[in-house]
PDB file of C-alpha atoms in Angstrom:
ATOM      1  CA  MET A   1    -150.859   0.961 -51.504  1.00 48.00           C
ATOM      2  CA  SER A   2    -149.718  -2.518 -52.553  1.00 49.00           C
ATOM      3  CA  GLN A   3    -151.999  -5.513 -52.844  1.00 50.00           C
ATOM      4  CA  HIS A   4    -150.109  -7.174 -49.955  1.00 49.00           C
ATOM      5  CA  GLU A   5    -150.856  -4.227 -47.677  1.00 50.00           C
ATOM      6  CA  LEU A   6    -154.542  -4.337 -48.665  1.00 51.00           C
ATOM      7  CA  THR A   7    -154.901  -8.033 -47.875  1.00 54.00           C
ATOM      8  CA  ARG A   8    -152.786  -8.062 -44.700  1.00 55.00           C
ATOM      9  CA  PRO A   9    -154.973  -8.430 -41.615  1.00 56.00           C
ATOM     10  CA  PRO A  10    -154.910  -5.458 -39.257  1.00 55.00           C
ATOM     11  CA  ARG A  11    -152.613  -5.719 -36.248  1.00 58.00           C
ATOM     12  CA  VAL A  12    -154.550  -6.292 -33.091  1.00 52.00           C
ATOM     13  CA  ARG A  13    -153.175  -4.491 -30.079  1.00 59.00           C
ATOM     14  CA  ALA A  14    -153.778  -5.597 -26.561  1.00 57.00           C
ATOM     15  CA  PRO A  15    -155.851  -3.218 -24.440  1.00 68.00           C
ATOM     16  CA  ARG A  16    -153.852  -0.745 -22.383  1.00 75.00           C
ATOM     17  CA  SER A  17    -155.144  -2.271 -19.166  1.00 73.00           C
ATOM     18  CA  LEU A  18    -153.853  -5.688 -20.259  1.00 73.00           C
ATOM     19  CA  GLN A  19    -150.455  -4.215 -21.178  1.00 81.00           C
ATOM     20  CA  ARG A  20    -150.190  -2.517 -17.797  1.00 83.00           C
ATOM     21  CA  GLY A  21    -151.152  -5.760 -16.076  1.00 84.00           C
ATOM     22  CA  GLN A  22    -148.478  -7.653 -18.006  1.00 86.00           C
ATOM     23  CA  ARG A  23    -145.837  -5.070 -17.056  1.00 88.00           C
ATOM     24  CA  ARG A  24    -146.836  -5.281 -13.410  1.00 89.00           C
ATOM     25  CA  ALA A  25    -146.726  -9.078 -13.522  1.00 88.00           C
ATOM     26  CA  GLY A  26    -143.285  -9.000 -15.124  1.00 87.00           C
ATOM     27  CA  MET A  27    -141.985  -6.578 -12.507  1.00 90.00           C
ATOM     28  CA  LEU A  28    -143.481  -8.703  -9.749  1.00 91.00           C
ATOM     29  CA  PHE A  29    -141.790 -11.863 -11.059  1.00 91.00           C
ATOM     30  CA  ALA A  30    -138.463 -10.036 -11.420  1.00 91.00           C
ATOM     31  CA  LEU A  31    -138.672  -8.475  -7.948  1.00 91.00           C
ATOM     32  CA  PRO A  32    -137.185 -11.433  -5.961  1.00 92.00           C
ATOM     33  CA  ALA A  33    -134.180 -11.728  -8.282  1.00 90.00           C
ATOM     34  CA  THR A  34    -133.734  -7.947  -8.265  1.00 91.00           C
ATOM     35  CA  LEU A  35    -133.784  -7.824  -4.473  1.00 92.00           C
ATOM     36  CA  HIS A  36    -131.345 -10.721  -4.311  1.00 91.00           C
ATOM     37  CA  VAL A  37    -128.875  -9.053  -6.675  1.00 89.00           C
ATOM     38  CA  GLY A  38    -129.198  -5.706  -4.951  1.00 90.00           C
ATOM     39  CA  LEU A  39    -128.905  -7.042  -1.405  1.00 90.00           C
ATOM     40  CA  TRP A  40    -126.270  -9.756  -1.783  1.00 90.00           C
ATOM     41  CA  ILE A  41    -124.239  -8.440  -4.721  1.00 89.00           C
ATOM     42  CA  GLY A  42    -124.864  -4.728  -5.172  1.00 91.00           C
ATOM     43  CA  LEU A  43    -124.464  -3.650  -1.546  1.00 92.00           C
ATOM     44  CA  PRO A  44    -121.288  -5.732  -0.944  1.00 91.00           C
ATOM     45  CA  VAL A  45    -119.736  -4.312  -4.103  1.00 92.00           C
ATOM     46  CA  LEU A  46    -120.480  -0.764  -2.968  1.00 94.00           C
ATOM     47  CA  ALA A  47    -119.166  -1.542   0.517  1.00 94.00           C
ATOM     48  CA  ALA A  48    -115.967  -3.061  -0.881  1.00 94.00           C
ATOM     49  CA  PHE A  49    -115.458  -0.034  -3.117  1.00 95.00           C
ATOM     50  CA  ALA A  50    -115.893   2.325  -0.162  1.00 95.00           C
ATOM     51  CA  LEU A  51    -113.622   0.309   2.130  1.00 95.00           C
ATOM     52  CA  SER A  52    -110.924   0.137  -0.546  1.00 95.00           C
ATOM     53  CA  PHE A  53    -110.103   3.773   0.276  1.00 96.00           C
ATOM     54  CA  THR A  54    -109.695   3.085   4.005  1.00 95.00           C
ATOM     55  CA  ASP A  55    -107.287   1.519   6.450  1.00 95.00           C
ATOM     56  CA  TYR A  56    -109.456  -1.189   8.002  1.00 93.00           C
ATOM     57  CA  ASP A  57    -108.502  -4.300   9.948  1.00 88.00           C
ATOM     58  CA  VAL A  58    -111.785  -5.237  11.740  1.00 84.00           C
ATOM     59  CA  PHE A  59    -110.358  -4.254  15.142  1.00 86.00           C
ATOM     60  CA  LYS A  60    -110.651  -0.513  14.579  1.00 87.00           C
ATOM     61  CA  SER A  61    -112.897   1.849  12.677  1.00 90.00           C
ATOM     62  CA  PRO A  62    -112.073   2.448   8.994  1.00 92.00           C
ATOM     63  CA  ALA A  63    -109.791   5.433   8.436  1.00 94.00           C
ATOM     64  CA  PHE A  64    -109.797   7.160   5.050  1.00 95.00           C
ATOM     65  CA  VAL A  65    -106.419   6.879   3.268  1.00 95.00           C
ATOM     66  CA  GLY A  66    -107.372   7.857  -0.292  1.00 94.00           C
ATOM     67  CA  ILE A  67    -105.686   5.870  -3.048  1.00 94.00           C
ATOM     68  CA  GLU A  68    -102.923   4.599  -0.801  1.00 95.00           C
ATOM     69  CA  ASN A  69    -104.236   1.019  -0.912  1.00 95.00           C
ATOM     70  CA  TYR A  70    -104.223   1.033  -4.719  1.00 95.00           C
ATOM     71  CA  GLN A  71    -100.688   2.409  -4.806  1.00 95.00           C
ATOM     72  CA  GLN A  72     -99.673  -0.331  -2.402  1.00 94.00           C
ATOM     73  CA  ILE A  73    -101.148  -3.242  -4.348  1.00 94.00           C
ATOM     74  CA  PHE A  74     -99.680  -2.103  -7.663  1.00 92.00           C
ATOM     75  CA  SER A  75     -96.260  -1.961  -6.059  1.00 93.00           C
ATOM     76  CA  ASP A  76     -96.815  -5.365  -4.431  1.00 89.00           C
ATOM     77  CA  GLY A  77     -95.005  -8.043  -6.409  1.00 91.00           C
ATOM     78  CA  GLU A  78     -97.102 -10.845  -4.926  1.00 92.00           C
ATOM     79  CA  PHE A  79    -100.400  -9.305  -6.043  1.00 94.00           C
ATOM     80  CA  LEU A  80     -99.117  -8.570  -9.547  1.00 94.00           C
ATOM     81  CA  ARG A  81     -97.802 -12.122  -9.765  1.00 95.00           C
ATOM     82  CA  SER A  82    -101.203 -13.442  -8.680  1.00 95.00           C
ATOM     83  CA  LEU A  83    -102.838 -11.508 -11.528  1.00 94.00           C
ATOM     84  CA  TRP A  84    -100.395 -13.078 -13.991  1.00 95.00           C
ATOM     85  CA  THR A  85    -100.967 -16.555 -12.531  1.00 96.00           C
ATOM     86  CA  THR A  86    -104.721 -16.054 -12.773  1.00 95.00           C
ATOM     87  CA  LEU A  87    -104.389 -15.039 -16.416  1.00 94.00           C
ATOM     88  CA  LEU A  88    -102.308 -18.164 -17.121  1.00 96.00           C
ATOM     89  CA  TYR A  89    -104.901 -20.259 -15.306  1.00 96.00           C
ATOM     90  CA  ALA A  90    -107.715 -18.762 -17.397  1.00 95.00           C
ATOM     91  CA  VAL A  91    -105.815 -19.180 -20.675  1.00 95.00           C
ATOM     92  CA  GLY A  92    -105.024 -22.782 -19.800  1.00 95.00           C
ATOM     93  CA  THR A  93    -108.538 -23.606 -18.647  1.00 96.00           C
ATOM     94  CA  VAL A  94    -111.080 -21.804 -20.811  1.00 95.00           C
ATOM     95  CA  PRO A  95    -110.057 -22.654 -24.424  1.00 95.00           C
ATOM     96  CA  VAL A  96    -109.267 -26.300 -23.667  1.00 96.00           C
ATOM     97  CA  SER A  97    -112.477 -26.784 -21.699  1.00 95.00           C
ATOM     98  CA  MET A  98    -114.547 -25.199 -24.477  1.00 95.00           C
ATOM     99  CA  ALA A  99    -112.946 -27.333 -27.209  1.00 95.00           C
ATOM    100  CA  LEU A 100    -113.333 -30.582 -25.270  1.00 95.00           C
ATOM    101  CA  SER A 101    -116.902 -29.706 -24.295  1.00 95.00           C
ATOM    102  CA  LEU A 102    -117.851 -29.024 -27.900  1.00 95.00           C
ATOM    103  CA  GLY A 103    -116.290 -32.308 -29.022  1.00 93.00           C
ATOM    104  CA  LEU A 104    -118.129 -34.258 -26.309  1.00 92.00           C
ATOM    105  CA  ALA A 105    -121.404 -32.520 -27.153  1.00 92.00           C
ATOM    106  CA  VAL A 106    -121.051 -33.435 -30.830  1.00 91.00           C
ATOM    107  CA  LEU A 107    -120.380 -37.074 -29.912  1.00 89.00           C
ATOM    108  CA  LEU A 108    -123.315 -37.212 -27.504  1.00 89.00           C
ATOM    109  CA  ASN A 109    -125.563 -35.725 -30.173  1.00 88.00           C
ATOM    110  CA  GLN A 110    -124.960 -38.676 -32.508  1.00 84.00           C
ATOM    111  CA  GLY A 111    -127.413 -40.997 -30.771  1.00 74.00           C
ATOM    112  CA  ILE A 112    -124.758 -43.422 -29.522  1.00 75.00           C
ATOM    113  CA  ARG A 113    -125.695 -46.365 -27.310  1.00 79.00           C
ATOM    114  CA  GLY A 114    -125.696 -45.566 -23.610  1.00 78.00           C
ATOM    115  CA  GLN A 115    -126.114 -41.873 -24.307  1.00 78.00           C
ATOM    116  CA  GLY A 116    -127.957 -41.224 -21.053  1.00 81.00           C
ATOM    117  CA  PHE A 117    -125.192 -42.848 -19.014  1.00 86.00           C
ATOM    118  CA  PHE A 118    -122.454 -40.828 -20.697  1.00 84.00           C
ATOM    119  CA  ARG A 119    -124.368 -37.569 -20.253  1.00 84.00           C
ATOM    120  CA  THR A 120    -124.778 -38.269 -16.559  1.00 86.00           C
ATOM    121  CA  ALA A 121    -121.139 -39.305 -16.142  1.00 88.00           C
ATOM    122  CA  ILE A 122    -119.863 -36.147 -17.856  1.00 89.00           C
ATOM    123  CA  TYR A 123    -122.107 -33.834 -15.852  1.00 89.00           C
ATOM    124  CA  LEU A 124    -121.598 -35.553 -12.480  1.00 90.00           C
ATOM    125  CA  PRO A 125    -118.344 -33.710 -11.586  1.00 89.00           C
ATOM    126  CA  GLN A 126    -120.125 -30.404 -12.166  1.00 88.00           C
ATOM    127  CA  ILE A 127    -122.692 -31.053  -9.427  1.00 89.00           C
ATOM    128  CA  THR A 128    -120.143 -32.523  -7.028  1.00 89.00           C
ATOM    129  CA  ALA A 129    -118.904 -30.153  -4.328  1.00 88.00           C
ATOM    130  CA  THR A 130    -115.639 -28.538  -5.386  1.00 88.00           C
ATOM    131  CA  VAL A 131    -114.133 -29.188  -1.967  1.00 89.00           C
ATOM    132  CA  ALA A 132    -114.902 -32.906  -2.258  1.00 91.00           C
ATOM    133  CA  VAL A 133    -113.438 -33.036  -5.766  1.00 91.00           C
ATOM    134  CA  ALA A 134    -110.277 -31.246  -4.635  1.00 91.00           C
ATOM    135  CA  LEU A 135    -109.839 -33.569  -1.639  1.00 92.00           C
ATOM    136  CA  VAL A 136    -110.162 -36.691  -3.792  1.00 93.00           C
ATOM    137  CA  TRP A 137    -107.705 -35.350  -6.345  1.00 94.00           C
ATOM    138  CA  SER A 138    -105.255 -34.307  -3.633  1.00 93.00           C
ATOM    139  CA  TYR A 139    -105.060 -37.928  -2.457  1.00 92.00           C
ATOM    140  CA  MET A 140    -104.775 -39.216  -6.024  1.00 94.00           C
ATOM    141  CA  LEU A 141    -101.961 -36.781  -6.884  1.00 93.00           C
ATOM    142  CA  GLN A 142     -99.809 -37.418  -3.826  1.00 90.00           C
ATOM    143  CA  GLY A 143     -96.353 -38.883  -4.291  1.00 87.00           C
ATOM    144  CA  ASP A 144     -97.649 -42.388  -3.567  1.00 89.00           C
ATOM    145  CA  GLY A 145    -101.114 -41.707  -4.963  1.00 91.00           C
ATOM    146  CA  LEU A 146    -103.092 -43.543  -7.608  1.00 92.00           C
ATOM    147  CA  VAL A 147    -101.910 -41.376 -10.513  1.00 93.00           C
ATOM    148  CA  ASN A 148     -98.226 -41.979  -9.826  1.00 92.00           C
ATOM    149  CA  HIS A 149     -98.832 -45.700  -9.322  1.00 91.00           C
ATOM    150  CA  ALA A 150    -100.496 -45.798 -12.741  1.00 91.00           C
ATOM    151  CA  LEU A 151     -97.560 -43.933 -14.297  1.00 90.00           C
ATOM    152  CA  GLU A 152     -95.031 -46.279 -12.699  1.00 89.00           C
ATOM    153  CA  ALA A 153     -96.958 -49.235 -14.134  1.00 89.00           C
ATOM    154  CA  ILE A 154     -96.199 -47.957 -17.651  1.00 89.00           C
ATOM    155  CA  GLY A 155     -92.586 -47.101 -16.860  1.00 87.00           C
ATOM    156  CA  VAL A 156     -92.952 -43.382 -16.170  1.00 84.00           C
ATOM    157  CA  GLY A 157     -91.363 -42.024 -13.017  1.00 79.00           C
ATOM    158  CA  PRO A 158     -93.468 -40.393 -10.296  1.00 88.00           C
ATOM    159  CA  VAL A 159     -94.374 -36.724 -10.723  1.00 91.00           C
ATOM    160  CA  ASP A 160     -94.647 -34.188  -7.915  1.00 93.00           C
ATOM    161  CA  TRP A 161     -98.017 -32.967  -9.120  1.00 94.00           C
ATOM    162  CA  LEU A 162     -98.751 -30.573  -6.266  1.00 93.00           C
ATOM    163  CA  THR A 163     -95.302 -29.845  -4.825  1.00 92.00           C
ATOM    164  CA  ASP A 164     -93.287 -29.003  -7.952  1.00 94.00           C
ATOM    165  CA  PRO A 165     -93.650 -25.274  -8.834  1.00 93.00           C
ATOM    166  CA  SER A 166     -93.380 -26.068 -12.551  1.00 93.00           C
ATOM    167  CA  VAL A 167     -96.190 -28.649 -12.432  1.00 94.00           C
ATOM    168  CA  ALA A 168     -98.582 -27.525  -9.688  1.00 95.00           C
ATOM    169  CA  LEU A 169    -100.493 -24.929 -11.739  1.00 96.00           C
ATOM    170  CA  PHE A 170    -100.818 -27.426 -14.598  1.00 95.00           C
ATOM    171  CA  SER A 171    -102.350 -29.921 -12.156  1.00 95.00           C
ATOM    172  CA  VAL A 172    -104.880 -27.378 -10.904  1.00 95.00           C
ATOM    173  CA  ILE A 173    -105.781 -26.497 -14.502  1.00 96.00           C
ATOM    174  CA  LEU A 174    -106.386 -30.154 -15.406  1.00 95.00           C
ATOM    175  CA  ILE A 175    -108.654 -30.680 -12.404  1.00 94.00           C
ATOM    176  CA  SER A 176    -110.605 -27.512 -13.210  1.00 94.00           C
ATOM    177  CA  ILE A 177    -111.078 -28.598 -16.826  1.00 94.00           C
ATOM    178  CA  TRP A 178    -112.271 -32.036 -15.736  1.00 93.00           C
ATOM    179  CA  GLN A 179    -114.809 -30.604 -13.316  1.00 91.00           C
ATOM    180  CA  GLY A 180    -116.092 -27.781 -15.500  1.00 90.00           C
ATOM    181  CA  MET A 181    -116.638 -29.640 -18.770  1.00 91.00           C
ATOM    182  CA  GLY A 182    -120.054 -30.973 -17.732  1.00 91.00           C
ATOM    183  CA  PHE A 183    -121.796 -27.607 -17.707  1.00 93.00           C
ATOM    184  CA  ASN A 184    -120.231 -26.452 -20.983  1.00 94.00           C
ATOM    185  CA  THR A 185    -121.062 -29.760 -22.639  1.00 94.00           C
ATOM    186  CA  LEU A 186    -124.687 -29.434 -21.539  1.00 92.00           C
ATOM    187  CA  ILE A 187    -124.940 -25.937 -23.039  1.00 94.00           C
ATOM    188  CA  TYR A 188    -123.413 -27.041 -26.341  1.00 95.00           C
ATOM    189  CA  LEU A 189    -125.581 -30.157 -26.464  1.00 92.00           C
ATOM    190  CA  ALA A 190    -128.764 -28.132 -25.971  1.00 91.00           C
ATOM    191  CA  ALA A 191    -127.668 -25.758 -28.738  1.00 93.00           C
ATOM    192  CA  LEU A 192    -126.824 -28.627 -31.098  1.00 92.00           C
ATOM    193  CA  GLN A 193    -130.235 -30.182 -30.638  1.00 89.00           C
ATOM    194  CA  GLY A 194    -131.839 -26.926 -31.713  1.00 88.00           C
ATOM    195  CA  LEU A 195    -130.022 -26.710 -35.062  1.00 88.00           C
ATOM    196  CA  PRO A 196    -132.172 -27.301 -38.171  1.00 86.00           C
ATOM    197  CA  GLY A 197    -131.493 -30.668 -39.779  1.00 83.00           C
ATOM    198  CA  ASP A 198    -132.407 -29.545 -43.299  1.00 86.00           C
ATOM    199  CA  LEU A 199    -129.174 -27.538 -43.542  1.00 85.00           C
ATOM    200  CA  TYR A 200    -127.114 -30.667 -42.939  1.00 85.00           C
ATOM    201  CA  GLU A 201    -129.200 -32.615 -45.457  1.00 86.00           C
ATOM    202  CA  ALA A 202    -128.711 -29.931 -48.087  1.00 88.00           C
ATOM    203  CA  ALA A 203    -124.966 -29.821 -47.402  1.00 86.00           C
ATOM    204  CA  SER A 204    -124.743 -33.609 -47.667  1.00 86.00           C
ATOM    205  CA  ILE A 205    -126.532 -33.526 -51.010  1.00 85.00           C
ATOM    206  CA  ASP A 206    -124.020 -30.919 -52.208  1.00 83.00           C
ATOM    207  CA  GLY A 207    -121.206 -33.308 -51.273  1.00 84.00           C
ATOM    208  CA  ALA A 208    -119.981 -31.699 -48.048  1.00 83.00           C
ATOM    209  CA  GLY A 209    -118.288 -34.151 -45.716  1.00 86.00           C
ATOM    210  CA  ALA A 210    -118.715 -34.376 -41.956  1.00 85.00           C
ATOM    211  CA  TRP A 211    -115.796 -32.059 -41.194  1.00 89.00           C
ATOM    212  CA  ARG A 212    -116.951 -29.498 -43.752  1.00 90.00           C
ATOM    213  CA  ARG A 213    -120.467 -29.527 -42.302  1.00 88.00           C
ATOM    214  CA  PHE A 214    -119.048 -29.059 -38.822  1.00 90.00           C
ATOM    215  CA  ILE A 215    -116.898 -26.075 -39.836  1.00 91.00           C
ATOM    216  CA  SER A 216    -119.384 -24.395 -42.166  1.00 89.00           C
ATOM    217  CA  ILE A 217    -122.676 -25.069 -40.360  1.00 89.00           C
ATOM    218  CA  THR A 218    -122.220 -26.239 -36.778  1.00 91.00           C
ATOM    219  CA  VAL A 219    -119.547 -23.819 -35.585  1.00 91.00           C
ATOM    220  CA  PRO A 220    -121.143 -20.628 -37.017  1.00 91.00           C
ATOM    221  CA  MET A 221    -124.598 -21.524 -35.711  1.00 92.00           C
ATOM    222  CA  LEU A 222    -123.211 -22.246 -32.248  1.00 93.00           C
ATOM    223  CA  LYS A 223    -121.802 -18.741 -31.816  1.00 91.00           C
ATOM    224  CA  PRO A 224    -124.472 -17.656 -29.278  1.00 90.00           C
ATOM    225  CA  ALA A 225    -123.771 -20.741 -27.165  1.00 93.00           C
ATOM    226  CA  THR A 226    -120.022 -20.239 -27.591  1.00 93.00           C
ATOM    227  CA  PHE A 227    -120.344 -16.638 -26.451  1.00 91.00           C
ATOM    228  CA  PHE A 228    -122.262 -17.697 -23.338  1.00 92.00           C
ATOM    229  CA  VAL A 229    -119.776 -20.455 -22.507  1.00 94.00           C
ATOM    230  CA  LEU A 230    -116.820 -18.112 -23.074  1.00 93.00           C
ATOM    231  CA  ILE A 231    -118.168 -15.443 -20.736  1.00 92.00           C
ATOM    232  CA  THR A 232    -119.209 -17.816 -17.938  1.00 92.00           C
ATOM    233  CA  SER A 233    -115.970 -19.807 -18.204  1.00 94.00           C
ATOM    234  CA  THR A 234    -113.801 -16.685 -18.096  1.00 93.00           C
ATOM    235  CA  VAL A 235    -115.623 -15.275 -15.088  1.00 92.00           C
ATOM    236  CA  GLY A 236    -115.448 -18.663 -13.370  1.00 93.00           C
ATOM    237  CA  ALA A 237    -111.711 -18.923 -14.019  1.00 94.00           C
ATOM    238  CA  PHE A 238    -111.036 -15.521 -12.465  1.00 94.00           C
ATOM    239  CA  GLN A 239    -113.176 -16.455  -9.451  1.00 92.00           C
ATOM    240  CA  ALA A 240    -111.556 -19.854  -8.844  1.00 93.00           C
ATOM    241  CA  PHE A 241    -110.621 -20.363  -5.224  1.00 94.00           C
ATOM    242  CA  ASP A 242    -111.692 -23.716  -3.750  1.00 91.00           C
ATOM    243  CA  GLN A 243    -109.319 -25.856  -5.806  1.00 90.00           C
ATOM    244  CA  VAL A 244    -106.272 -23.805  -4.869  1.00 94.00           C
ATOM    245  CA  TYR A 245    -107.275 -23.555  -1.211  1.00 94.00           C
ATOM    246  CA  ILE A 246    -107.665 -27.331  -0.830  1.00 93.00           C
ATOM    247  CA  LEU A 247    -104.941 -28.570  -3.180  1.00 93.00           C
ATOM    248  CA  THR A 248    -101.968 -26.255  -2.749  1.00 94.00           C
ATOM    249  CA  ARG A 249    -102.779 -23.278  -0.495  1.00 93.00           C
ATOM    250  CA  GLY A 250    -101.246 -21.104  -3.196  1.00 93.00           C
ATOM    251  CA  GLY A 251     -97.943 -22.974  -3.222  1.00 91.00           C
ATOM    252  CA  PRO A 252     -95.442 -24.204  -3.882  1.00 92.00           C
ATOM    253  CA  ALA A 253     -93.467 -20.945  -4.022  1.00 90.00           C
ATOM    254  CA  TYR A 254     -96.607 -18.957  -4.969  1.00 92.00           C
ATOM    255  CA  ALA A 255     -96.904 -20.991  -8.171  1.00 95.00           C
ATOM    256  CA  THR A 256    -100.673 -21.429  -7.788  1.00 96.00           C
ATOM    257  CA  THR A 257    -101.570 -18.245  -5.913  1.00 96.00           C
ATOM    258  CA  LEU A 258    -104.560 -16.957  -7.859  1.00 96.00           C
ATOM    259  CA  THR A 259    -105.874 -13.451  -7.247  1.00 96.00           C
ATOM    260  CA  THR A 260    -108.835 -14.708  -5.233  1.00 96.00           C
ATOM    261  CA  TYR A 261    -106.504 -16.597  -2.900  1.00 96.00           C
ATOM    262  CA  GLU A 262    -104.255 -13.550  -2.583  1.00 96.00           C
ATOM    263  CA  ILE A 263    -107.309 -11.479  -1.612  1.00 96.00           C
ATOM    264  CA  TYR A 264    -108.259 -14.121   0.946  1.00 96.00           C
ATOM    265  CA  LYS A 265    -104.773 -14.069   2.459  1.00 95.00           C
ATOM    266  CA  THR A 266    -104.645 -10.291   2.596  1.00 95.00           C
ATOM    267  CA  GLY A 267    -108.061  -9.961   4.191  1.00 94.00           C
ATOM    268  CA  PHE A 268    -108.357 -12.947   6.509  1.00 92.00           C
ATOM    269  CA  SER A 269    -104.755 -13.865   7.287  1.00 92.00           C
ATOM    270  CA  ASP A 270    -103.143 -10.431   7.419  1.00 91.00           C
ATOM    271  CA  PHE A 271    -106.383  -8.626   8.410  1.00 92.00           C
ATOM    272  CA  ARG A 272    -105.715  -5.838   5.912  1.00 94.00           C
ATOM    273  CA  LEU A 273    -109.325  -5.628   4.775  1.00 94.00           C
ATOM    274  CA  GLY A 274    -108.958  -2.221   3.161  1.00 95.00           C
ATOM    275  CA  VAL A 275    -106.173  -3.523   0.915  1.00 95.00           C
ATOM    276  CA  ALA A 276    -108.152  -6.704   0.219  1.00 96.00           C
ATOM    277  CA  CYS A 277    -111.129  -4.600  -0.892  1.00 96.00           C
ATOM    278  CA  ALA A 278    -108.865  -2.644  -3.236  1.00 96.00           C
ATOM    279  CA  GLN A 279    -107.598  -5.924  -4.684  1.00 96.00           C
ATOM    280  CA  SER A 280    -111.202  -7.050  -5.152  1.00 95.00           C
ATOM    281  CA  VAL A 281    -112.058  -3.841  -7.005  1.00 95.00           C
ATOM    282  CA  VAL A 282    -109.086  -4.338  -9.329  1.00 95.00           C
ATOM    283  CA  LEU A 283    -110.200  -7.914 -10.007  1.00 94.00           C
ATOM    284  CA  LEU A 284    -113.740  -6.710 -10.746  1.00 93.00           C
ATOM    285  CA  ILE A 285    -112.445  -4.107 -13.198  1.00 93.00           C
ATOM    286  CA  ALA A 286    -110.285  -6.751 -14.891  1.00 91.00           C
ATOM    287  CA  LEU A 287    -113.351  -8.988 -15.288  1.00 91.00           C
ATOM    288  CA  ILE A 288    -115.406  -6.129 -16.734  1.00 92.00           C
ATOM    289  CA  VAL A 289    -112.662  -5.330 -19.251  1.00 92.00           C
ATOM    290  CA  LEU A 290    -112.282  -8.980 -20.278  1.00 89.00           C
ATOM    291  CA  THR A 291    -116.040  -9.378 -20.635  1.00 88.00           C
ATOM    292  CA  ALA A 292    -116.224  -6.259 -22.796  1.00 90.00           C
ATOM    293  CA  VAL A 293    -113.353  -7.494 -24.990  1.00 87.00           C
ATOM    294  CA  ASN A 294    -114.973 -10.918 -25.370  1.00 83.00           C
ATOM    295  CA  THR A 295    -118.327  -9.337 -26.167  1.00 84.00           C
ATOM    296  CA  ARG A 296    -116.829  -7.087 -28.811  1.00 83.00           C
ATOM    297  CA  THR A 297    -114.774  -9.903 -30.329  1.00 79.00           C
ATOM    298  CA  MET A 298    -117.697 -12.310 -30.506  1.00 73.00           C
ATOM    299  CA  GLY A 299    -119.974  -9.569 -31.840  1.00 68.00           C
ATOM    300  CA  GLU A 300    -117.569  -8.791 -34.668  1.00 63.00           C
ATOM    301  CA  ALA A 301    -117.208 -12.500 -35.447  1.00 59.00           C
ATOM    302  CA  ARG A 302    -120.982 -12.900 -35.457  1.00 58.00           C
ATOM    303  CA  ASP A 303    -121.395  -9.933 -37.808  1.00 59.00           C
ATOM    304  CA  GLY A 304    -118.740 -11.332 -40.131  1.00 55.00           C
ATOM    305  CA  HIS A 305    -116.163  -8.555 -39.635  1.00 46.00           C
TER     306      HIS A 305
END
């Protein structure tokens, strides 16, 4: 037996009664959240999965049709196009939002003057109702709106931001990035403030510049925060609905019809709730697959593979 083992103080274990009490307390504290998830998320998911195999339109009892709804949606060009549009929306929103949020967090972590004001201003869109944000932007992006007036002042012709099929999705992406940066910036800022300063001091002594310190120290140590932001941003992008509903109603020419809006139309406009449930199940599976891919990718990057 080594000298270290002889001098190490014995490990003191909590009494079994205390351990049982702690487990009970933990279960009691987790019970409200567990009930909430089970009642408002778990049961609806199970119900949607069951109804996805039925012909159901609210006005009559569900009739079992097997996989007919799934065969129908995968032969439906509009639904497949909505999946592609949603993927484009996510690709255009998530990476740009993450990069801008990280840059803003780094700037706000420098102790600049008026830091509190800038933090509040950046986070304010996040806590503003999405419907209100979309309404304000819809007025600003109209043909005679504020944005086009500003462009005309610098000699640029007006742009049909919400009525041109080649521009409408880009407009929705920009608004989503603007509104969602506050939360991501807050996460990155909290992570930055927890990084040890001695690493930066040692790197500075070794002659590493600001960019080198950012690449070699900041980015690797922010991987847990980056993973969290990536997952939440991806899920949020695939669940986006309010912006499209208020700004474009899926138009023009289906250019901004995201999968969530297609599900809404199928279920509450066409009253094909069985088909809408099947579409929801497909969207859920797509989210699970994307989350698994992101988790695996970030895990390999974190392990250095």
